[in-house]
XYZ file of C-alpha atoms in Angstrom:
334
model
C 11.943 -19.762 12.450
C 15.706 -19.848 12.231
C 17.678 -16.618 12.632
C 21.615 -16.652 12.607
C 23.397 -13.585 14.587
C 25.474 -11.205 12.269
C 28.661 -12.379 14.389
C 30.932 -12.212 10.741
C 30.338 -9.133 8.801
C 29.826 -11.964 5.439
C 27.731 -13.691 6.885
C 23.829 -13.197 6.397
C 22.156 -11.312 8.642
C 19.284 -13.886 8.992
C 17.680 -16.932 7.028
C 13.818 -17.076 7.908
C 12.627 -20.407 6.950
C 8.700 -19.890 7.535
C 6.960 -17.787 4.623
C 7.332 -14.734 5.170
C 6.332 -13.031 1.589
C 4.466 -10.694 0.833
C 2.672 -12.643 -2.005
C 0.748 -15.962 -1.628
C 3.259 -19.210 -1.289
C 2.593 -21.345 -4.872
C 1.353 -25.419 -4.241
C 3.070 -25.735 -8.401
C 6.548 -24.815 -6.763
C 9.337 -26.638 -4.217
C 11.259 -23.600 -2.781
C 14.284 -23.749 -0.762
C 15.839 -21.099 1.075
C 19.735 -21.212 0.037
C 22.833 -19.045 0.317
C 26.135 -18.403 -1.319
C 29.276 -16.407 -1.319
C 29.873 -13.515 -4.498
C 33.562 -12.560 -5.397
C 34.077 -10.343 -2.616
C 33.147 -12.849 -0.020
C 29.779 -11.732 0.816
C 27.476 -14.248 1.593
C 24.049 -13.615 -0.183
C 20.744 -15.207 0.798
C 18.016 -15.991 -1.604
C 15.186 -18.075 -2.201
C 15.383 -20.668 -5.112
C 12.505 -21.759 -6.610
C 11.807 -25.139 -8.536
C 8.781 -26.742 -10.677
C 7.294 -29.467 -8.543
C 6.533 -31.462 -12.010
C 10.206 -30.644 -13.440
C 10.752 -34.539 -13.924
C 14.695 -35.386 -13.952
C 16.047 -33.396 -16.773
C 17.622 -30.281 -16.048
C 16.087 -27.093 -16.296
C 17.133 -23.631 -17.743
C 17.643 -21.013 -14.907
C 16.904 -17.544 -14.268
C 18.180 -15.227 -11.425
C 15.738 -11.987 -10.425
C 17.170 -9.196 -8.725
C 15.580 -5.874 -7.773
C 13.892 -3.535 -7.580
C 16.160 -0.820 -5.480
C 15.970 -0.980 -2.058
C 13.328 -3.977 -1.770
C 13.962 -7.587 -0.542
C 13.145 -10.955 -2.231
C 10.300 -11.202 -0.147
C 8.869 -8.499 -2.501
C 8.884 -7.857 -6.405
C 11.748 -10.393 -7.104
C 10.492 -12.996 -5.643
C 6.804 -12.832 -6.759
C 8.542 -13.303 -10.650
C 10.870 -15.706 -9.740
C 7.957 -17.734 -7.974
C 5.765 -16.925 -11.210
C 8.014 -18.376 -13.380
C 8.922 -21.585 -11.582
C 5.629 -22.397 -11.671
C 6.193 -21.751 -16.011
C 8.927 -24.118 -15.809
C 12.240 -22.640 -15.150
C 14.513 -22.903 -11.931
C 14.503 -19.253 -10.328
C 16.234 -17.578 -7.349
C 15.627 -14.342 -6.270
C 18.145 -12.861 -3.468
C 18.850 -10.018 -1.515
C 22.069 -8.315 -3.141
C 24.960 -7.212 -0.763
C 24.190 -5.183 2.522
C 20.351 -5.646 2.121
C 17.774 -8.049 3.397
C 18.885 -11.131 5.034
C 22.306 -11.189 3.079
C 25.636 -10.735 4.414
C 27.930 -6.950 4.271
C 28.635 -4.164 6.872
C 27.548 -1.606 7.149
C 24.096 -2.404 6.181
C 21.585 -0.436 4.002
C 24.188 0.785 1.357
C 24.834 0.169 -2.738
C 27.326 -0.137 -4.749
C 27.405 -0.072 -8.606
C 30.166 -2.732 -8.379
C 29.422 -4.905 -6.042
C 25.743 -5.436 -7.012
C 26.361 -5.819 -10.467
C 28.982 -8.650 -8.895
C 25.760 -9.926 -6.631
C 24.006 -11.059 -10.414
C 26.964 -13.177 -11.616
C 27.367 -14.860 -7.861
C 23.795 -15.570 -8.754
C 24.965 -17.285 -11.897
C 27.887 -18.910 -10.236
C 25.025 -20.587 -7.249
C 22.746 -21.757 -10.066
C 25.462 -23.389 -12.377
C 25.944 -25.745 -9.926
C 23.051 -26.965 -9.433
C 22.094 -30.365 -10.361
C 18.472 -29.376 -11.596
C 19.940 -26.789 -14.075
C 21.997 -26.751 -17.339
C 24.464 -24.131 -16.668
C 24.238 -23.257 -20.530
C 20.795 -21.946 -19.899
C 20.749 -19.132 -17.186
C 19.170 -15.955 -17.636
C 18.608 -12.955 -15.431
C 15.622 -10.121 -14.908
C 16.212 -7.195 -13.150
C 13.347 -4.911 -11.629
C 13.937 -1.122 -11.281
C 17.314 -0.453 -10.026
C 18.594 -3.972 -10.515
C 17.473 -3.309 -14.626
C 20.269 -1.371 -14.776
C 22.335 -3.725 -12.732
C 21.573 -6.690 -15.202
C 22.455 -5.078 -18.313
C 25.768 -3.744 -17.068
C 26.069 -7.996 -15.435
C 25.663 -9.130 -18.831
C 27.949 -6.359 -20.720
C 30.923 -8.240 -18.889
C 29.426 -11.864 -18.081
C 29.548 -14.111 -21.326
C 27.730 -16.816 -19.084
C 24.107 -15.012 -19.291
C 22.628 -16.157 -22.360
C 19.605 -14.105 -21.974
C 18.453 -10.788 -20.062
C 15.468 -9.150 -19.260
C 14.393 -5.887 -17.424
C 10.996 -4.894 -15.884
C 10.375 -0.884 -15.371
C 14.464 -0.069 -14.858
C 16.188 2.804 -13.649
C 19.464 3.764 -14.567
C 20.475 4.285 -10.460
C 24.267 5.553 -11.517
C 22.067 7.969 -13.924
C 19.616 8.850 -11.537
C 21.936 9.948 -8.645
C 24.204 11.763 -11.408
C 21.672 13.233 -13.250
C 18.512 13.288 -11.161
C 15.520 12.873 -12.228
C 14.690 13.240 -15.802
C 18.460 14.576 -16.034
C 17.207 17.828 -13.984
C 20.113 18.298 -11.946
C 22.097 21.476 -12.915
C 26.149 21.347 -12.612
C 25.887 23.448 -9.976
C 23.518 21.283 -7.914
C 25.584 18.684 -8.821
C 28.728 19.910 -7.753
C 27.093 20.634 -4.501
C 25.392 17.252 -3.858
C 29.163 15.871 -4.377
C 30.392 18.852 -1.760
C 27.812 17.177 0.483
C 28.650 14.024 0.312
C 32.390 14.504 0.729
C 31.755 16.388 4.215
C 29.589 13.631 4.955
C 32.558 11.263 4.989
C 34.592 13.786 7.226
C 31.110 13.090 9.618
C 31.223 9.380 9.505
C 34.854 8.669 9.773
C 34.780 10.645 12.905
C 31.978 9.107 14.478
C 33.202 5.571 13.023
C 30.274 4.570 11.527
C 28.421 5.439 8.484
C 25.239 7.713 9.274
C 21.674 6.799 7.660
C 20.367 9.358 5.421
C 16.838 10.559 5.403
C 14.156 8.105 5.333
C 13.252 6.794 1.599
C 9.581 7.270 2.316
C 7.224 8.885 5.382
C 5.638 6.844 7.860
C 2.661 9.185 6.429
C 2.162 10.196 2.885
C 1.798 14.257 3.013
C -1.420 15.869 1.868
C 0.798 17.503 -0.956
C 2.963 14.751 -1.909
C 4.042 14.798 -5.411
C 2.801 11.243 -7.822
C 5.796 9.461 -7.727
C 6.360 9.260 -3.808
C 2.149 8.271 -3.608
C 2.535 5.378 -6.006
C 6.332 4.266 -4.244
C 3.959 4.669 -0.772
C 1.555 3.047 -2.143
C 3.571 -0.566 -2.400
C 6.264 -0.183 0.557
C 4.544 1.671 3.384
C 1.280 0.024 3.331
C 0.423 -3.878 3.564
C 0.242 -4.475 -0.158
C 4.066 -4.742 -0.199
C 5.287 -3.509 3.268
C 8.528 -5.841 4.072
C 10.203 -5.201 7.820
C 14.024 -6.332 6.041
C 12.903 -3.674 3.149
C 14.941 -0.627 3.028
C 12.240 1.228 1.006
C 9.750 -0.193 3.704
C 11.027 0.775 7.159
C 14.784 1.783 6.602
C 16.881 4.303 5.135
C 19.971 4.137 2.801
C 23.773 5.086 4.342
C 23.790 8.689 3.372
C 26.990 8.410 1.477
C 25.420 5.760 -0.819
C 24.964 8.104 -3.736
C 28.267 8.304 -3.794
C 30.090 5.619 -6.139
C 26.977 5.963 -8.282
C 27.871 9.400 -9.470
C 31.289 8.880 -11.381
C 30.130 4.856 -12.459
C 27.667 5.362 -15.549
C 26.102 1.323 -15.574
C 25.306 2.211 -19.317
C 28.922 2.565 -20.788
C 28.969 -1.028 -22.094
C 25.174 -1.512 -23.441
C 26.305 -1.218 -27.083
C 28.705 -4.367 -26.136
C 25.403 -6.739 -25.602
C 24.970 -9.378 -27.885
C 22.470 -11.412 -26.457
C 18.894 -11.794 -26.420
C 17.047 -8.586 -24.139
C 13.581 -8.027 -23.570
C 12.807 -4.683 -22.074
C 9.516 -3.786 -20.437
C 7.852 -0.359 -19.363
C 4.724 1.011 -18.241
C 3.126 3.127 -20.715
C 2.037 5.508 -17.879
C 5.716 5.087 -15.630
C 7.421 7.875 -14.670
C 11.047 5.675 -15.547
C 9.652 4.910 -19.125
C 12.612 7.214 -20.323
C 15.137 5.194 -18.491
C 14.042 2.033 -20.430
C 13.825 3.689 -23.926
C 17.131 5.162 -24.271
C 18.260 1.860 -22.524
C 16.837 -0.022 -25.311
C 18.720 2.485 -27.715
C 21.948 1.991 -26.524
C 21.975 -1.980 -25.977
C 23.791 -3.252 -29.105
C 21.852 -6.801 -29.322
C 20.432 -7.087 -33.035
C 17.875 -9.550 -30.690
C 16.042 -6.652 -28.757
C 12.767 -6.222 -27.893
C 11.105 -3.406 -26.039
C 7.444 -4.080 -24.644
C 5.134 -0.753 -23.350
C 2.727 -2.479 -21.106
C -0.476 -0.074 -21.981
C -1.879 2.024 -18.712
C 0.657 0.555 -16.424
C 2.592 3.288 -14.177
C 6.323 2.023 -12.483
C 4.592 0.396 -9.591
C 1.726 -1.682 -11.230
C 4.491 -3.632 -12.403
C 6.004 -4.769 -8.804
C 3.154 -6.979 -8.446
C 0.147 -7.991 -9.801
C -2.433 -6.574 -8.256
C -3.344 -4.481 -11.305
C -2.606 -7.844 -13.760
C -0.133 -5.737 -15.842
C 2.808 -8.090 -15.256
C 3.153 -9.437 -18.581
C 4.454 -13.194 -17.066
C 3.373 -14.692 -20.783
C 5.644 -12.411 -22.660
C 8.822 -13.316 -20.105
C 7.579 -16.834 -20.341
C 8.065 -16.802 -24.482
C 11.350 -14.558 -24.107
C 13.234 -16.980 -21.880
C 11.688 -20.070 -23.424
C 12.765 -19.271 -26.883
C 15.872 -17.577 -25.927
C 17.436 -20.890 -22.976
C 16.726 -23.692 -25.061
């Protein structure tokens, strides 16, 4: 094991080099852990994962981000994995403050900067020798769905995108949800966060907020937290570098989320987009009037039948559907 000291506040916070996933390691696939700086400086560390029968002609690319508040030894990285062994070049990273990649303070989000983490992602895999830089893609899961399609409204470089099970996080923390937030409730989650600032620039240090998820699912907890439990708090998908898993996000990070809509550009996108939902998930909605408002006349939205939001952040209930983002990115990167 290798583990670097977070001496610089850009540079990672660690780069593991035994397997540490939470999914099996593929014998089809060479993978090589690798890092690189974004626009802001931040050094990001991800895994990038090659076809070990790719011969020597270069490959198209995809970069996998997501979902919120998991690491790439999670979700991402199972897909990216899954599709290298389908024959692309994939890297799935840890966006800024997160994981084993670079940022202080740790465990916080930004609309801006993560939607910045997807192109750096672009920028790594452009130069390398295996791939044709006219063929990269990217797939975000959950909260990096929403990142990717706002990535794409503004980067001309991503020839094709694809989401799996997003949320809308800008809408989410605006909204609530299922848009239940009242203005009022509204108005006083922004009152709280404002005196929370007051709080950490007086102690010097941003304070966590409340734990994503309980070390112990309550008798009377409600669906949603039992199927997010289910996946981050138990071995299935527990990570130790996971935020959902054993961490808690700053408690200002709601904050640049609730004035940044990720949306406002979707009717700009021109390129290819598959979109995928559970039939049964509780963020269907998110991806529907997502679909609506992307202006692509090359749009396709996919209900995977009896599949909730988590049955799609790994395959233990073999809902992924890998052959319908094999045929999306193979027909849309040649």
């Amino acid at each position: 094991m290798t583990h670097a000291e977070n001496t610089n506040p850009n540079e990672p916070v660690s780069m593991v080099a035994n397997w540490d996933k939470t999914f099996a390691q593929s014998n089809k696939v060479e993978h090589r852990k690798v890092s690189f700086k974004n626009r802001y400086g931040i050094t990001l560390v991800g895994d990038l994962y090659l076809p070990k029968n790719r011969g020597d002609h270069k490959l198209a690319a995809i970069a996998v981000g997501g979902p919120f508040g998991a690491v790439k030894e999670q979700s991402s990285g199972l897909y990216a994995q899954t599709l290298a062994e389908r024959g692309f070049v994939t890297l799935a990273f840890d966006p800024s403050y997160t994981g084993e990649s670079g940022g202080q303070p740790r465990n916080i989000a930004s609309p801006d900067i993560n939607t910045e983490d997807f192109s750096a992602a672009v920028d790594f895999l452009g130069l390398q020798h295996e791939i044709d830089r006219n063929r990269i893609g990217i797939l975000g899961i959950c909260g990096w769905g929403g990142m990717a399609l706002n990535a794409v409204a503004v980067d001309t470089r991503i020839k094709a995108v694809a989401t799996s099970v997003m949320y809308d996080m800008s809408r989410l923390m605006a909204k609530g949800l299922f848009d239940s937030m009242t203005p009022e409730q509204r108005h006083a989650a922004l009152e709280q966060l404002s005196q929370q600032r007051w709080t950490d620039v007086e102690n010097g240090k941003p304070a966590a907020g409340t734990t994503n998820l309980p070390d112990k699912l309550p008798n009377d907890a409600n669906p949603i937290m039992k199927e997010f439990f289910d996946y981050y708090k138990v071995q299935r998908g527990f990570h130790a570098r996971s935020v959902n898993s054993n961490s808690a996000w700053t408690a200002t990070t709601p904050y640049s989320f609730m004035n940044f809509p990720l949306m406002s550009y979707a009717n700009e996108v021109s390129i290819p987009v598959l979109v995928v939902a559970g039939e049964k998930a509780h963020s269907r909605y998110f991806s529907e009037d997502a679909f609506k408002a992307i202006g692509s006349k090359h749009k396709e939205l996919v209900i995977v039948p009896g599949a909730n939001h988590v049955d799609l952040y790994d395959n233990q209930a073999g809902k992924i559907p890998f052959d319908k983002f094999e045929l999306f990115y193979k027909t849309n990167l040649k």
